[in-house]
Amino acid sequence: MPLNLPEPLALYHSWPMTESGVRLNAHHQAADSMPSGRVIGTWSCDLRDNRLVWSDAVYDLFGLERGSPIDRRDIVGLYRSGDRDIMEQLRAHAIRHRRGFTMDAEIETVRGQFRWMRLAAVAVCKAGKVVALQGLKQDVSVQHR
């Protein structure tokens, strides 16, 4: 199924996980912030049950209490409709083709605040099959203002 992404793709990007031997290690160090002060959080999604695991910075980004239960269906509902559709297409493409992607998406926090989030994802493979996605999420609202 071909992607139905708008042109130009701007920040949307997909890359094969077998090229260059480079992997995004979403669990590299426990720190949730970069020296520049831009907060980056880690996340993972187990594809067997869509269970999400987030660092504190991702809870903060979505305006949720740290450690509170999270359901992927509820979280996806916080993405702006067009961005949600693009994210789901990129996600499906990443899973089907063992690829990673990046995109910027507008979200509405559970407190009603609108933010721009940079999402980076990589496919986690076992025995040639994608079993999870993991990556980074960063508040990039300032860059979109």
XYZ file of N, CA and C in Angstrom:
435
model
N 0.846 -1.177 0.000
C 0.000 0.000 0.000
C 0.892 1.240 0.000
N 0.787 2.089 -1.013
C 1.631 3.284 -1.071
C 1.191 4.306 -0.032
N 2.150 5.106 0.419
C 1.843 6.169 1.363
C 1.114 7.293 0.650
N 0.171 7.909 1.320
C -0.559 9.058 0.797
C -0.098 10.312 1.510
N 1.171 10.639 1.440
C 1.725 11.772 2.152
C 1.671 13.018 1.292
N 1.384 14.168 1.926
C 1.354 15.413 1.152
C 2.752 15.779 0.674
N 2.824 16.485 -0.421
C 4.108 16.969 -0.942
C 4.176 18.463 -0.733
N 5.287 19.083 -0.427
C 6.537 18.384 -0.145
C 6.481 17.751 1.237
N 7.319 16.781 1.482
C 7.285 16.036 2.724
C 7.930 16.765 3.888
N 8.605 17.861 3.654
C 9.239 18.636 4.728
C 10.085 17.724 5.599
N 9.694 17.500 6.846
C 10.514 16.750 7.787
C 10.232 15.251 7.746
N 9.173 14.813 7.111
C 8.855 13.394 7.093
C 9.976 12.641 6.388
N 10.424 11.573 7.008
C 11.549 10.853 6.433
C 11.488 9.405 6.877
N 11.792 8.529 5.992
C 11.824 7.110 6.298
C 13.157 6.571 5.813
N 13.741 5.690 6.592
C 15.027 5.142 6.188
C 15.064 3.647 6.514
N 15.767 2.870 5.709
C 15.875 1.438 6.002
C 16.798 1.203 7.187
N 16.487 0.215 7.978
C 17.261 -0.063 9.184
C 18.530 -0.844 8.881
N 18.734 -1.252 7.646
C 19.908 -2.050 7.310
C 21.016 -1.229 6.687
N 20.766 0.041 6.373
C 21.784 0.857 5.730
C 22.727 1.475 6.751
N 23.961 1.550 6.396
C 25.004 2.259 7.134
C 25.328 1.676 8.506
N 24.628 0.650 8.924
C 24.901 0.070 10.232
C 24.605 1.008 11.387
N 23.865 2.062 11.150
C 23.573 3.044 12.193
C 22.218 2.733 12.795
N 22.155 2.761 14.085
C 20.898 2.523 14.799
C 20.661 3.662 15.778
N 19.416 4.073 15.907
C 19.037 5.048 16.911
C 18.834 4.303 18.217
N 19.630 4.606 19.199
C 19.497 3.957 20.496
C 18.637 4.848 21.377
N 17.347 4.581 21.385
C 16.408 5.421 22.120
C 16.612 5.324 23.620
N 17.317 4.325 24.078
C 17.508 4.164 25.518
C 18.921 4.545 25.940
N 19.591 5.325 25.111
C 20.934 5.796 25.411
C 20.870 6.810 26.531
N 21.460 6.534 27.631
C 21.496 7.375 28.819
C 20.090 7.610 29.366
N 19.999 7.879 30.611
C 18.707 8.100 31.255
C 18.285 9.554 31.200
N 19.173 10.440 30.824
C 18.851 11.868 30.831
C 17.756 12.175 29.826
N 16.837 13.050 30.239
C 15.738 13.457 29.375
C 15.951 14.842 28.788
N 17.142 15.402 28.940
C 17.332 16.731 28.369
C 18.686 16.830 27.690
N 18.730 17.693 26.717
C 19.944 17.944 25.969
C 20.618 19.170 26.575
N 21.917 19.350 26.351
C 22.604 20.510 26.898
C 21.980 21.840 26.493
N 21.345 21.889 25.323
C 20.741 23.136 24.863
C 19.460 23.459 25.613
N 18.984 22.556 26.482
C 17.765 22.793 27.231
C 16.526 22.235 26.558
N 16.667 21.711 25.337
C 15.519 21.128 24.657
C 15.267 19.735 25.223
N 14.085 19.536 25.751
C 13.766 18.267 26.401
C 13.420 17.216 25.349
N 14.040 16.056 25.494
C 13.774 14.924 24.614
C 13.437 13.728 25.489
N 12.352 13.062 25.167
C 11.949 11.878 25.917
C 12.023 10.634 25.061
N 12.129 9.505 25.718
C 12.167 8.222 25.020
C 10.827 7.517 25.143
N 10.545 6.657 24.181
C 9.303 5.901 24.186
C 9.528 4.570 23.482
N 8.649 3.630 23.756
C 8.626 2.375 23.011
C 7.192 1.862 22.961
N 6.917 1.073 21.937
C 5.597 0.466 21.760
C 5.798 -0.995 21.371
N 5.342 -1.892 22.233
C 5.390 -3.326 21.973
C 4.243 -3.653 21.015
N 4.540 -4.160 19.839
C 3.514 -4.384 18.827
C 2.600 -5.571 19.131
N 2.986 -6.408 20.073
C 2.110 -7.533 20.431
C 0.814 -7.044 21.055
N 0.904 -5.980 21.858
C -0.292 -5.492 22.560
C -0.420 -3.967 22.528
N 0.436 -3.294 21.765
C 0.478 -1.830 21.670
C 0.749 -1.151 23.012
N 1.419 -1.858 23.921
C 1.766 -1.289 25.224
C 2.852 -0.243 25.050
N 2.598 0.936 25.614
C 3.547 2.047 25.535
C 4.363 2.132 26.812
N 5.633 2.469 26.657
C 6.514 2.772 27.784
C 7.137 4.131 27.466
N 6.985 5.076 28.392
C 7.463 6.439 28.191
C 8.412 6.862 29.290
N 9.342 7.749 28.936
C 10.141 8.438 29.949
C 9.302 9.612 30.469
N 9.754 10.202 31.569
C 9.022 11.315 32.175
C 8.810 12.469 31.205
N 9.793 12.739 30.355
C 9.687 13.867 29.431
C 8.526 13.696 28.450
N 8.200 12.472 28.072
C 7.078 12.253 27.150
C 5.757 12.467 27.890
N 5.663 11.992 29.127
C 4.465 12.291 29.925
C 4.261 13.799 30.004
N 5.331 14.531 30.271
C 5.257 15.990 30.385
C 4.800 16.614 29.067
N 5.315 16.129 27.956
C 4.961 16.655 26.646
C 3.459 16.562 26.398
N 2.853 15.454 26.792
C 1.420 15.240 26.584
C 0.568 15.779 27.735
N 1.217 16.339 28.759
C 0.485 16.910 29.886
C -0.113 15.877 30.815
N 0.447 14.694 30.822
C -0.052 13.607 31.670
C 0.784 13.483 32.938
N 0.165 12.991 33.985
C 0.894 12.734 35.228
C 1.906 11.618 34.974
N 3.130 11.866 35.390
C 4.189 10.871 35.180
C 3.811 9.527 35.784
N 4.009 8.478 35.005
C 3.728 7.127 35.470
C 2.273 6.712 35.374
N 1.399 7.605 34.944
C -0.024 7.243 34.853
C -0.223 6.243 33.714
N -1.288 5.434 33.793
C -1.551 4.461 32.730
C -1.782 5.179 31.396
N -1.248 4.605 30.320
C -1.428 5.190 28.994
C -1.926 4.121 28.033
N -2.868 4.504 27.202
C -3.441 3.621 26.196
C -3.164 4.251 24.834
N -2.574 3.500 23.933
C -2.194 4.053 22.630
C -3.381 4.689 21.915
N -4.552 4.072 21.998
C -5.731 4.638 21.310
C -6.044 6.041 21.811
N -5.927 6.245 23.117
C -6.190 7.572 23.682
C -5.126 8.575 23.244
N -3.876 8.143 23.239
C -2.768 9.033 22.885
C -2.857 9.434 21.417
N -3.153 8.494 20.540
C -3.278 8.794 19.115
C -4.387 9.826 18.900
N -5.404 9.798 19.729
C -6.489 10.770 19.637
C -6.059 12.192 19.957
N -4.893 12.372 20.557
C -4.385 13.704 20.883
C -3.637 14.354 19.714
N -3.355 13.581 18.657
C -2.699 14.126 17.463
C -3.733 14.872 16.628
N -3.333 16.007 16.024
C -4.211 16.694 15.083
C -4.560 15.706 13.977
N -5.790 15.736 13.518
C -6.308 14.726 12.600
C -5.385 14.429 11.422
N -4.960 15.424 10.671
C -4.092 15.189 9.516
C -2.761 14.589 9.906
N -2.198 15.066 11.010
C -0.924 14.528 11.488
C -1.093 13.101 12.001
N -2.225 12.818 12.620
C -2.511 11.461 13.085
C -2.519 10.497 11.907
N -3.182 10.895 10.816
C -3.254 10.035 9.629
C -1.868 9.770 9.054
N -1.055 10.821 8.963
C 0.306 10.670 8.431
C 1.135 9.779 9.346
N 1.029 10.004 10.668
C 1.788 9.179 11.617
C 1.406 7.707 11.477
N 0.114 7.421 11.361
C -0.329 6.031 11.240
C 0.175 5.406 9.941
N 0.212 6.181 8.850
C 0.727 5.654 7.590
C 2.226 5.380 7.686
N 2.961 6.329 8.277
C 4.409 6.127 8.442
C 4.683 4.941 9.364
N 3.897 4.814 10.422
C 4.044 3.700 11.367
C 3.836 2.366 10.647
N 2.753 2.276 9.885
C 2.460 1.036 9.157
C 3.567 0.716 8.152
N 4.057 1.756 7.477
C 5.143 1.571 6.511
C 6.416 1.092 7.220
N 6.716 1.688 8.377
C 7.908 1.297 9.148
C 7.822 -0.159 9.574
N 6.646 -0.578 10.010
C 6.462 -1.962 10.459
C 6.552 -2.926 9.271
N 5.891 -2.588 8.208
C 5.862 -3.468 7.034
C 7.235 -3.613 6.376
N 8.007 -2.527 6.351
C 9.271 -2.526 5.622
C 10.505 -2.433 6.519
N 10.325 -2.603 7.828
C 11.429 -2.543 8.796
C 12.241 -1.258 8.615
N 11.557 -0.154 8.703
C 12.177 1.150 8.503
C 11.917 2.045 9.713
N 12.617 3.159 9.741
C 12.385 4.186 10.735
C 11.791 5.409 10.065
N 11.354 6.363 10.864
C 10.831 7.609 10.306
C 10.941 8.730 11.325
N 10.874 9.953 10.820
C 10.752 11.132 11.666
C 9.633 11.992 11.102
N 8.985 12.713 11.973
C 7.951 13.657 11.543
C 7.694 14.647 12.659
N 7.152 15.791 12.295
C 6.635 16.744 13.258
C 5.120 16.626 13.234
N 4.509 16.618 14.409
C 3.058 16.506 14.514
C 2.555 17.493 15.556
N 1.389 18.048 15.289
C 0.758 18.909 16.288
C -0.122 18.043 17.177
N 0.003 18.240 18.489
C -0.803 17.499 19.453
C -1.548 18.484 20.341
N -2.632 18.009 20.939
C -3.331 18.764 21.973
C -3.158 17.976 23.266
N -2.540 18.592 24.257
C -2.303 17.884 25.513
C -3.638 17.599 26.200
N -3.607 16.749 27.219
C -4.834 16.454 27.957
C -5.337 17.692 28.696
N -4.506 18.715 28.794
C -4.890 19.985 29.434
C -5.348 21.026 28.420
N -5.457 20.622 27.139
C -5.966 21.529 26.118
C -4.938 22.464 25.509
N -3.659 22.236 25.761
C -2.606 23.059 25.161
C -2.183 22.430 23.842
N -1.895 23.280 22.857
C -1.426 22.782 21.566
C 0.083 22.882 21.530
N 0.713 21.796 21.075
C 2.171 21.727 20.982
C 2.552 21.029 19.686
N 3.770 21.338 19.241
C 4.372 20.608 18.130
C 5.395 19.644 18.709
N 5.331 18.418 18.241
C 6.202 17.366 18.735
C 6.976 16.775 17.572
N 8.279 16.608 17.757
C 9.092 15.882 16.776
C 9.137 14.434 17.232
N 8.741 13.543 16.356
C 8.676 12.113 16.635
C 9.711 11.411 15.770
N 10.577 10.639 16.400
C 11.534 9.794 15.688
C 11.275 8.361 16.122
N 11.193 7.464 15.155
C 10.884 6.065 15.454
C 11.798 5.139 14.681
N 12.128 4.014 15.295
C 12.861 2.948 14.624
C 12.153 1.625 14.902
N 12.277 0.731 13.949
C 11.704 -0.603 14.106
C 12.696 -1.473 14.875
N 12.187 -2.216 15.842
C 12.986 -3.180 16.599
C 12.639 -4.557 16.047
N 13.638 -5.256 15.515
C 13.396 -6.538 14.851
C 13.987 -7.702 15.639
N 13.266 -8.807 15.610
C 13.752 -10.082 16.141
C 13.421 -11.138 15.108
N 14.430 -11.905 14.722
C 14.272 -12.960 13.716
C 13.636 -12.406 12.441
N 14.034 -11.192 12.064
C 13.549 -10.601 10.827
C 12.157 -10.014 10.876
N 11.531 -10.023 12.051
C 10.167 -9.516 12.191
C 10.175 -8.314 13.131
N 9.421 -7.271 12.781
C 9.321 -6.093 13.637
C 8.441 -6.447 14.836
N 8.998 -6.295 16.035
C 8.269 -6.622 17.254
C 7.941 -5.397 18.088
N 8.594 -4.272 17.782
C 8.354 -3.054 18.551
C 8.822 -1.858 17.739
N 8.354 -0.714 18.161
C 8.884 0.553 17.686
C 9.411 1.278 18.906
N 10.472 2.040 18.728
C 10.992 2.838 19.836
C 11.596 4.100 19.261
N 11.767 5.084 20.114
C 12.353 6.307 19.604
C 12.353 7.444 20.590
N 12.273 8.642 20.016
C 12.379 9.873 20.777
C 11.212 10.780 20.439
N 10.799 11.607 21.419
C 9.792 12.646 21.204
C 10.330 13.915 21.827
N 10.166 15.020 21.102
C 10.701 16.297 21.559
C 9.689 17.403 21.284
N 9.528 18.315 22.239
C 8.683 19.486 22.049
C 9.440 20.469 21.165
N 8.909 20.729 19.972
C 9.537 21.668 19.044
C 8.575 22.821 18.724
N 7.698 23.132 19.651
C 6.687 24.173 19.446
C 7.328 25.501 19.082
N 8.427 25.843 19.735
C 9.088 27.123 19.481
C 9.499 27.235 18.016
N 9.943 26.139 17.431
C 10.366 26.164 16.027
C 9.202 26.363 15.069
N 7.987 26.061 15.512
C 6.812 26.180 14.638
C 6.058 27.482 14.841
N 6.496 28.316 15.776
C 5.811 29.589 16.018
C 6.312 30.640 15.087
